[in-house]
Amino acid sequence: MDQIIVRGNGPLKGEIPITGAKNACLTLMPATLLTDQPLTLTNAPRLSDIRTMTALLQSLGAEVASLQEGQVLTLSSHDLNNHTADYEIVRKMRASILVLGPMLARDGHAIVSLPGGCAIGARPVDLHLKAFEAMGAQLDLRDGYVHAKAPAGGLKGAVIDFPIVSVGATENALLAATLARGTTVIKNAAREPEIVDLAQCLRRMGAHIDGEGTSTITIEGVQTLGGATHPVVTDRIELGTYMLAPAICGGEVECLGGRIDLVAAFCEKLDEAGIDVTETDRGLKVSRKNGRVRAVDVVTEPFPGFPTDLQAQMMALLCTAEGTSVLEEKIFENRFMHAPELIRMGARIDVHGGHATVHGTSKLRGARVMATDLRASVSLILAGLAAEGETVVSRVYHLDRGYEKVVRKLRGVGADIERIKGVTADE
Ligand code: UD1
């Protein structure tokens, strides 16, 4: 399998274009199942997770055409000839569960394998299922599959009050509610920009939705939805990741397409750490010119808090900071798997339950390290940019799930990074 080799070589300078959001695209694509009219998504990222969702939708009978080298996706679900999302596809990606709501809403029945995905904690789907039950669906868990049936006449609008904030469950409920009979109110809804993007796309398709971006979303069900063209919102996690590149090894990088409102809590922490972020006509410019980064404490929270998907990358930065930082992970209980790998590079980190204490050091050293999940893998690349000598990252297939052209983008700002094809050792 492929490896990525990084050699720390000082400050970075230039521009990095930010791609459309993986997590938005993965929830927008299943919206095709709600209509027999074509849905066109522009600004789509070219990633293996998107190919997995494409394969899943095709297995259900949707047609998916990829244009402009994958940046435009045209999806059409004239007839769904299969209502079973098979384990072989679903196990690769947890977001596969997002086909359940639309199929149930449109055709009244669906069978979906329980999902897999990144190994970052238990990650159940009980909240998704409770939402459908509230809308009148009958659910049966058999042989690792959820067998779901809507009541005669289709799903019914309901009040869905989530006990904890879940991005995926909010998305699934929102998708399903667009075609339910009557009004659905989602309380304690997730407020992530990807939810706002989904609501905007569904509205373009004819849905009646109010309150996205707040914790109460109200949906008036409609009989049918039509086609639409929708641009996928900027990937705030890719944005934050590349903002950390000049933060960790110095220099100045402009992230094209970046917006402060997508990463406000993250920018506050960068500011505390002594990193400059300025808005430009084309995006966000990040620079670190003098001195070491300062230690900061970070707590991950649902949006608008600090995103869990930037915790690993932030830890890489704080490994090089002056002083001691504490990172608290409140979303996923098992999300410090990058810590032992960073320690191999000379970082000083103690993990106790949901807390990681990072004692900054002025020097990281290159080492052979292994990616354990998507965000962990890119945190090792960031650390490698700041380390002395060579860092070899294996298991980079995790990276391909969520980062388009990472080598090309970092090379474009002067990083010494390459991808070696087909290395089998240690895999
Ligand atoms: C989404 C993102 C992921 C991000 C996460 C949190 C996608 C494709 N993935 O994942 O990158 O890290 O939001 O911002 O958009 N939970 C339950 N029961 C459920 C659902 C969730 O207990 O039915 C728990 C989870 O275990 C977790 C918390 O709720 O502790 C939040 O998870 P959730 O927001 O649902 O994450 P995902 O939608 O899976």
XYZ file of C-alpha atoms and ligand atoms in Angstrom:
466
model
C 0.000 0.000 0.000
C 1.035 3.598 -0.545
C 3.095 5.627 1.899
C 3.613 9.350 2.267
C 7.082 10.697 2.975
C 7.461 14.150 4.509
C 10.709 16.005 5.216
C 10.512 19.118 7.367
C 12.013 21.991 5.374
C 10.975 25.251 6.968
C 8.367 27.909 6.280
C 5.636 27.519 3.662
C 4.459 30.196 1.236
C 1.665 30.381 -1.324
C -1.967 29.419 -1.827
C -3.996 26.289 -1.234
C -7.431 25.908 -2.865
C -10.002 24.431 -0.497
C -12.355 21.806 -1.880
C -16.085 21.237 -1.343
C -16.936 19.529 1.943
C -16.817 15.733 2.055
C -19.319 15.618 4.905
C -21.747 17.940 3.111
C -21.487 16.008 -0.145
C -22.133 12.716 1.654
C -25.454 13.998 2.966
C -26.413 15.867 -0.225
C -25.942 12.823 -2.472
C -28.650 10.689 -0.761
C -31.109 13.562 -1.361
C -31.330 12.169 -4.910
C -33.358 9.278 -3.468
C -36.158 11.729 -2.597
C -36.987 12.639 -6.196
C -37.244 11.227 -9.703
C -35.769 14.452 -11.089
C -32.005 15.010 -11.553
C -29.942 16.568 -8.769
C -26.665 18.231 -9.781
C -23.973 18.926 -7.202
C -21.140 21.259 -8.179
C -17.891 21.835 -6.239
C -17.876 18.157 -5.223
C -14.675 16.768 -3.693
C -12.885 13.878 -5.397
C -12.480 11.369 -2.604
C -12.846 7.678 -1.964
C -15.781 8.288 0.428
C -17.642 9.995 -2.433
C -16.928 6.993 -4.667
C -18.273 4.722 -1.920
C -21.499 6.751 -1.695
C -21.718 6.673 -5.509
C -21.451 2.877 -5.489
C -24.067 2.635 -2.748
C -26.561 4.843 -4.590
C -25.940 2.956 -7.839
C -26.601 -0.330 -6.048
C -30.050 1.042 -5.169
C -30.822 1.950 -8.781
C -29.701 5.590 -8.897
C -27.701 6.830 -11.873
C -24.657 8.880 -10.931
C -22.625 10.666 -13.590
C -19.330 12.248 -12.672
C -18.427 15.256 -14.861
C -15.496 17.683 -14.947
C -13.179 15.116 -13.399
C -15.585 14.472 -10.566
C -16.213 18.091 -9.546
C -19.775 17.895 -10.816
C -22.040 15.000 -9.915
C -25.380 14.461 -11.597
C -27.596 12.065 -9.709
C -30.866 10.671 -10.915
C -33.135 8.222 -9.095
C -35.944 7.639 -11.538
C -36.721 4.160 -10.242
C -35.230 2.544 -7.190
C -35.010 -1.124 -8.068
C -33.375 -2.205 -4.822
C -34.094 -1.024 -1.287
C -31.310 -2.919 0.472
C -28.040 -1.168 1.323
C -25.647 -4.093 1.479
C -23.112 -4.709 4.241
C -20.245 -4.913 1.728
C -20.642 -1.215 0.864
C -22.061 0.140 4.116
C -19.236 -1.316 6.247
C -16.754 0.957 4.468
C -18.456 4.171 5.516
C -20.725 5.152 8.360
C -22.448 7.913 6.362
C -24.128 5.109 4.336
C -26.897 5.134 6.971
C -28.043 8.406 5.347
C -29.816 6.463 2.573
C -32.278 5.064 5.103
C -34.319 8.236 5.702
C -34.807 9.131 2.018
C -35.773 5.582 0.936
C -38.206 5.256 3.806
C -39.753 8.629 3.019
C -40.109 8.056 -0.721
C -41.021 4.377 -0.997
C -42.046 3.456 2.553
C -39.495 0.722 3.110
C -35.740 0.145 3.293
C -33.214 -2.359 4.599
C -29.813 -0.949 5.563
C -26.827 -2.721 7.047
C -25.562 -1.277 10.320
C -22.562 0.899 9.382
C -18.806 0.772 9.953
C -16.521 3.775 9.366
C -13.536 5.235 11.240
C -12.654 3.365 14.438
C -13.123 6.353 16.741
C -15.502 5.058 19.361
C -18.749 3.142 19.610
C -20.715 5.392 17.216
C -24.187 3.802 17.372
C -27.114 4.804 15.130
C -29.842 4.636 17.793
C -30.709 8.325 17.397
C -31.327 7.905 13.665
C -33.634 4.997 14.390
C -35.509 6.804 17.183
C -36.243 9.663 14.790
C -37.825 7.293 12.258
C -39.806 5.552 14.993
C -41.140 8.936 16.082
C -42.304 9.402 12.472
C -44.272 6.165 12.688
C -41.790 3.726 11.133
C -41.561 0.142 12.320
C -38.001 -1.013 12.754
C -36.628 -4.458 13.136
C -32.923 -5.249 13.684
C -32.043 -8.636 12.150
C -28.748 -10.166 10.983
C -26.894 -6.852 11.223
C -29.504 -5.047 9.142
C -32.169 -2.460 9.998
C -35.468 -3.432 8.353
C -37.617 -0.290 8.255
C -41.241 0.181 7.180
C -43.249 3.386 7.098
C -46.925 3.323 8.172
C -49.607 3.043 5.469
C -49.746 6.431 3.757
C -46.091 7.199 4.547
C -44.030 8.725 7.348
C -45.831 11.167 9.636
C -44.513 14.504 10.813
C -43.403 14.359 14.463
C -41.572 16.186 17.206
C -38.096 14.664 17.400
C -36.188 15.736 20.489
C -32.633 14.442 20.347
C -31.053 13.766 23.778
C -27.612 14.619 22.373
C -26.563 16.576 19.310
C -25.915 14.302 16.337
C -24.985 15.578 12.899
C -25.931 12.381 11.064
C -29.209 11.818 12.918
C -30.260 15.435 12.272
C -29.464 14.990 8.569
C -31.323 11.691 8.277
C -34.396 13.092 10.057
C -34.306 16.243 7.928
C -34.077 14.253 4.687
C -36.978 12.004 5.700
C -39.197 14.815 7.011
C -39.246 16.639 3.674
C -41.703 14.038 2.312
C -43.513 13.163 5.557
C -47.189 14.030 6.080
C -47.497 17.186 8.182
C -44.997 19.078 10.292
C -41.786 17.754 11.802
C -39.913 19.673 14.472
C -36.327 18.585 15.173
C -35.243 19.792 18.608
C -31.621 19.865 19.806
C -30.693 19.693 16.136
C -27.062 19.887 15.029
C -26.114 23.343 13.717
C -23.148 22.395 11.529
C -22.660 24.239 8.207
C -23.218 20.899 6.453
C -26.784 20.838 7.871
C -27.377 24.368 6.606
C -26.048 23.296 3.203
C -28.357 20.275 3.123
C -31.386 22.400 4.062
C -30.536 24.909 1.323
C -30.274 22.153 -1.280
C -33.536 20.516 -0.146
C -35.238 23.907 -0.326
C -34.003 24.279 -3.910
C -35.662 20.904 -4.549
C -38.963 22.279 -3.199
C -38.818 21.358 0.501
C -40.298 23.637 3.179
C -37.691 24.038 5.901
C -37.126 26.674 8.526
C -34.536 27.148 11.275
C -31.487 25.322 9.903
C -28.341 26.550 11.652
C -30.292 26.834 14.937
C -31.143 24.034 17.342
C -34.784 23.830 16.210
C -35.544 22.914 12.607
C -39.141 22.854 11.365
C -40.111 20.985 8.210
C -43.505 21.037 6.482
C -43.713 17.849 4.454
C -44.504 18.143 0.729
C -45.870 15.500 -1.673
C -42.969 15.493 -4.103
C -39.586 17.100 -4.544
C -38.026 18.162 -7.852
C -34.529 18.491 -9.271
C -31.975 21.185 -8.421
C -28.411 22.335 -8.921
C -26.483 23.037 -5.753
C -22.849 23.969 -4.990
C -21.314 21.997 -2.103
C -20.186 24.257 0.767
C -16.430 24.677 1.432
C -14.825 21.943 3.525
C -14.188 23.613 6.894
C -12.133 20.657 8.118
C -9.859 20.680 5.094
C -9.664 24.460 5.548
C -8.650 24.179 9.206
C -6.140 21.462 8.380
C -4.329 23.586 5.796
C -4.502 26.663 8.034
C -2.444 24.633 10.486
C 0.339 24.011 7.939
C 1.888 27.520 8.137
C 0.957 27.648 11.829
C 3.108 24.611 12.524
C 6.094 25.290 10.280
C 5.973 29.045 9.794
C 5.422 31.140 6.674
C 2.248 32.497 5.104
C -0.465 30.565 3.270
C -3.719 31.809 1.775
C -6.506 29.222 1.865
C -8.661 30.020 -1.154
C -12.405 29.791 -0.541
C -11.949 29.855 3.242
C -14.541 31.669 5.377
C -14.220 32.749 9.003
C -17.819 31.794 9.851
C -16.991 28.148 9.043
C -14.054 28.007 11.471
C -14.652 30.790 14.034
C -14.014 28.751 17.216
C -10.900 27.242 15.655
C -9.623 30.709 14.664
C -10.051 31.911 18.263
C -7.691 29.140 19.372
C -5.200 29.998 16.628
C -5.282 33.592 17.806
C -4.602 32.505 21.412
C -1.702 30.420 20.134
C -0.207 33.458 18.401
C -1.154 32.686 14.803
C -2.383 35.507 12.545
C -5.507 34.915 10.465
C -6.810 37.605 8.118
C -9.739 37.610 5.721
C -8.882 38.401 2.111
C -10.980 38.755 -1.034
C -10.230 35.169 -1.891
C -10.220 33.391 1.447
C -8.203 33.325 4.672
C -4.520 34.151 5.003
C -2.636 32.498 7.844
C 0.842 33.404 9.015
C 3.289 32.702 11.782
C 6.285 34.891 11.509
C 8.015 35.092 14.851
C 8.638 32.828 17.799
C 7.062 29.634 19.009
C 3.385 28.898 19.210
C 1.808 29.362 22.656
C 0.065 26.486 24.461
C -3.754 26.620 24.487
C -6.491 24.442 25.964
C -9.083 23.009 23.600
C -12.469 21.356 24.214
C -14.224 19.724 21.270
C -17.932 20.442 20.974
C -20.736 20.404 18.414
C -20.770 23.424 16.065
C -20.248 26.320 16.723
C -17.678 24.875 19.166
C -14.226 23.575 18.301
C -14.691 20.638 15.878
C -13.627 17.149 16.895
C -12.478 16.671 13.290
C -9.702 19.252 13.885
C -8.586 17.943 17.274
C -5.835 15.623 15.967
C -4.398 18.315 13.696
C -4.504 20.897 16.540
C -2.680 18.423 18.750
C 0.119 18.228 16.173
C 0.493 22.018 16.417
C 0.405 22.039 20.218
C 3.149 19.385 20.353
C 5.483 22.170 19.163
C 4.088 24.908 21.450
C 5.736 26.677 24.361
C 4.049 25.315 27.515
C 1.429 22.713 28.337
C -1.928 22.356 26.587
C -4.911 20.225 27.565
C -7.204 18.860 24.870
C -10.563 17.521 25.967
C -12.459 15.282 23.529
C -16.183 15.461 24.234
C -17.635 13.957 21.032
C -15.847 10.627 20.508
C -14.392 8.700 23.444
C -11.599 6.949 21.543
C -10.178 9.738 19.484
C -6.578 10.047 20.643
C -5.106 7.231 18.560
C -2.768 9.716 16.904
C -1.119 10.453 20.277
C 1.104 7.319 20.404
C 2.207 8.003 16.824
C 3.039 11.646 17.628
C 4.985 10.383 20.661
C 7.107 8.314 18.242
C 8.073 11.646 16.702
C 9.265 13.064 20.022
C 6.007 14.619 21.264
C 5.269 14.503 24.996
C 1.604 13.612 25.501
C -0.269 11.960 28.401
C -3.718 10.620 27.644
C -6.194 10.033 30.499
C -9.700 9.130 29.352
C -11.099 12.024 27.381
C -8.168 14.347 28.154
C -4.771 14.642 26.498
C -2.082 16.758 28.146
C 0.483 17.956 25.644
C 3.826 19.249 26.920
C 5.245 21.287 24.061
C 8.707 20.599 22.729
C 10.825 22.702 20.406
C 11.791 19.698 18.326
C 9.876 16.887 16.678
C 11.878 14.205 14.878
C 10.854 12.313 11.761
C 9.803 8.686 12.339
C 7.854 5.832 10.758
C 4.250 6.260 11.823
C 0.905 4.717 10.999
C -2.361 6.454 10.196
C -5.191 5.113 12.354
C -8.096 7.160 11.020
C -8.809 9.956 8.607
C -7.983 13.016 10.742
C -5.189 11.230 12.620
C -3.452 10.557 9.319
C -3.301 14.201 8.339
C -2.131 15.217 11.827
C 0.931 13.003 11.270
C 1.629 14.765 7.983
C 1.381 18.160 9.711
C 3.757 16.983 12.436
C 6.090 15.678 9.734
C 6.192 19.137 8.136
C 7.528 20.539 11.408
C 9.858 17.641 12.247
C 13.547 17.310 11.663
C 14.336 14.525 9.181
C 12.012 12.128 7.399
C 8.540 11.007 8.447
C 7.038 7.999 6.703
C 3.260 7.689 7.077
C 1.743 4.318 6.182
C -1.911 3.264 5.830
C -2.634 6.421 3.877
C -5.875 4.965 2.495
C -7.484 6.694 5.472
C -6.269 9.985 4.035
C -7.792 9.280 0.620
C -11.221 9.155 2.253
C -11.145 12.845 3.082
C -8.265 14.810 1.527
C -8.102 15.505 -2.189
C -4.616 15.950 -3.696
C -2.944 16.483 -0.323
C 0.566 15.976 -1.723
C 0.009 18.373 -4.610
C -1.581 21.021 -2.369
C 1.242 20.966 0.177
C 3.948 20.849 -2.502
C 2.344 23.933 -4.026
C 3.307 25.909 -0.908
C 6.836 24.516 -0.785
C 6.533 21.412 1.415
C 8.856 18.482 0.783
C 6.303 15.669 0.539
C 5.820 12.731 -1.794
C 3.660 9.670 -2.163
C 5.308 6.326 -2.781
C 3.080 3.856 -4.570
C 2.487 0.282 -3.576
C 4.808 -0.231 -0.605
C 3.872 -3.490 1.115
C 6.141 -3.490 4.185
C 4.366 -3.122 7.546
C 0.900 -3.204 6.007
C -20.336 13.521 11.626
C -19.155 13.671 10.692
C -17.864 13.378 11.435
C -17.763 14.242 12.700
C -19.021 14.113 13.553
C -19.021 15.066 14.733
C -20.079 13.042 8.537
C -20.099 12.062 7.419
N -19.312 12.740 9.598
O -20.349 12.162 12.044
O -16.772 13.660 10.550
O -16.639 13.814 13.456
O -20.187 14.399 12.755
O -18.893 16.373 14.294
O -20.712 14.079 8.483
N -24.327 9.186 18.501
C -25.139 8.306 19.188
N -26.191 7.736 18.519
C -26.455 8.017 17.212
C -25.630 8.930 16.529
C -24.567 9.494 17.204
O -24.920 8.028 20.369
O -27.422 7.485 16.666
C -23.184 9.816 19.212
C -21.841 9.484 18.588
O -21.323 8.247 19.056
C -21.013 10.666 19.021
C -22.022 11.819 19.009
O -23.299 11.211 19.041
O -20.541 10.498 20.320
C -21.955 12.716 17.791
O -21.945 11.934 16.621
P -22.592 12.451 15.256
O -22.721 13.927 15.317
O -23.788 11.642 14.956
O -21.457 12.074 14.222
P -21.647 11.557 12.742
O -22.857 12.153 12.137
O -21.476 10.087 12.701
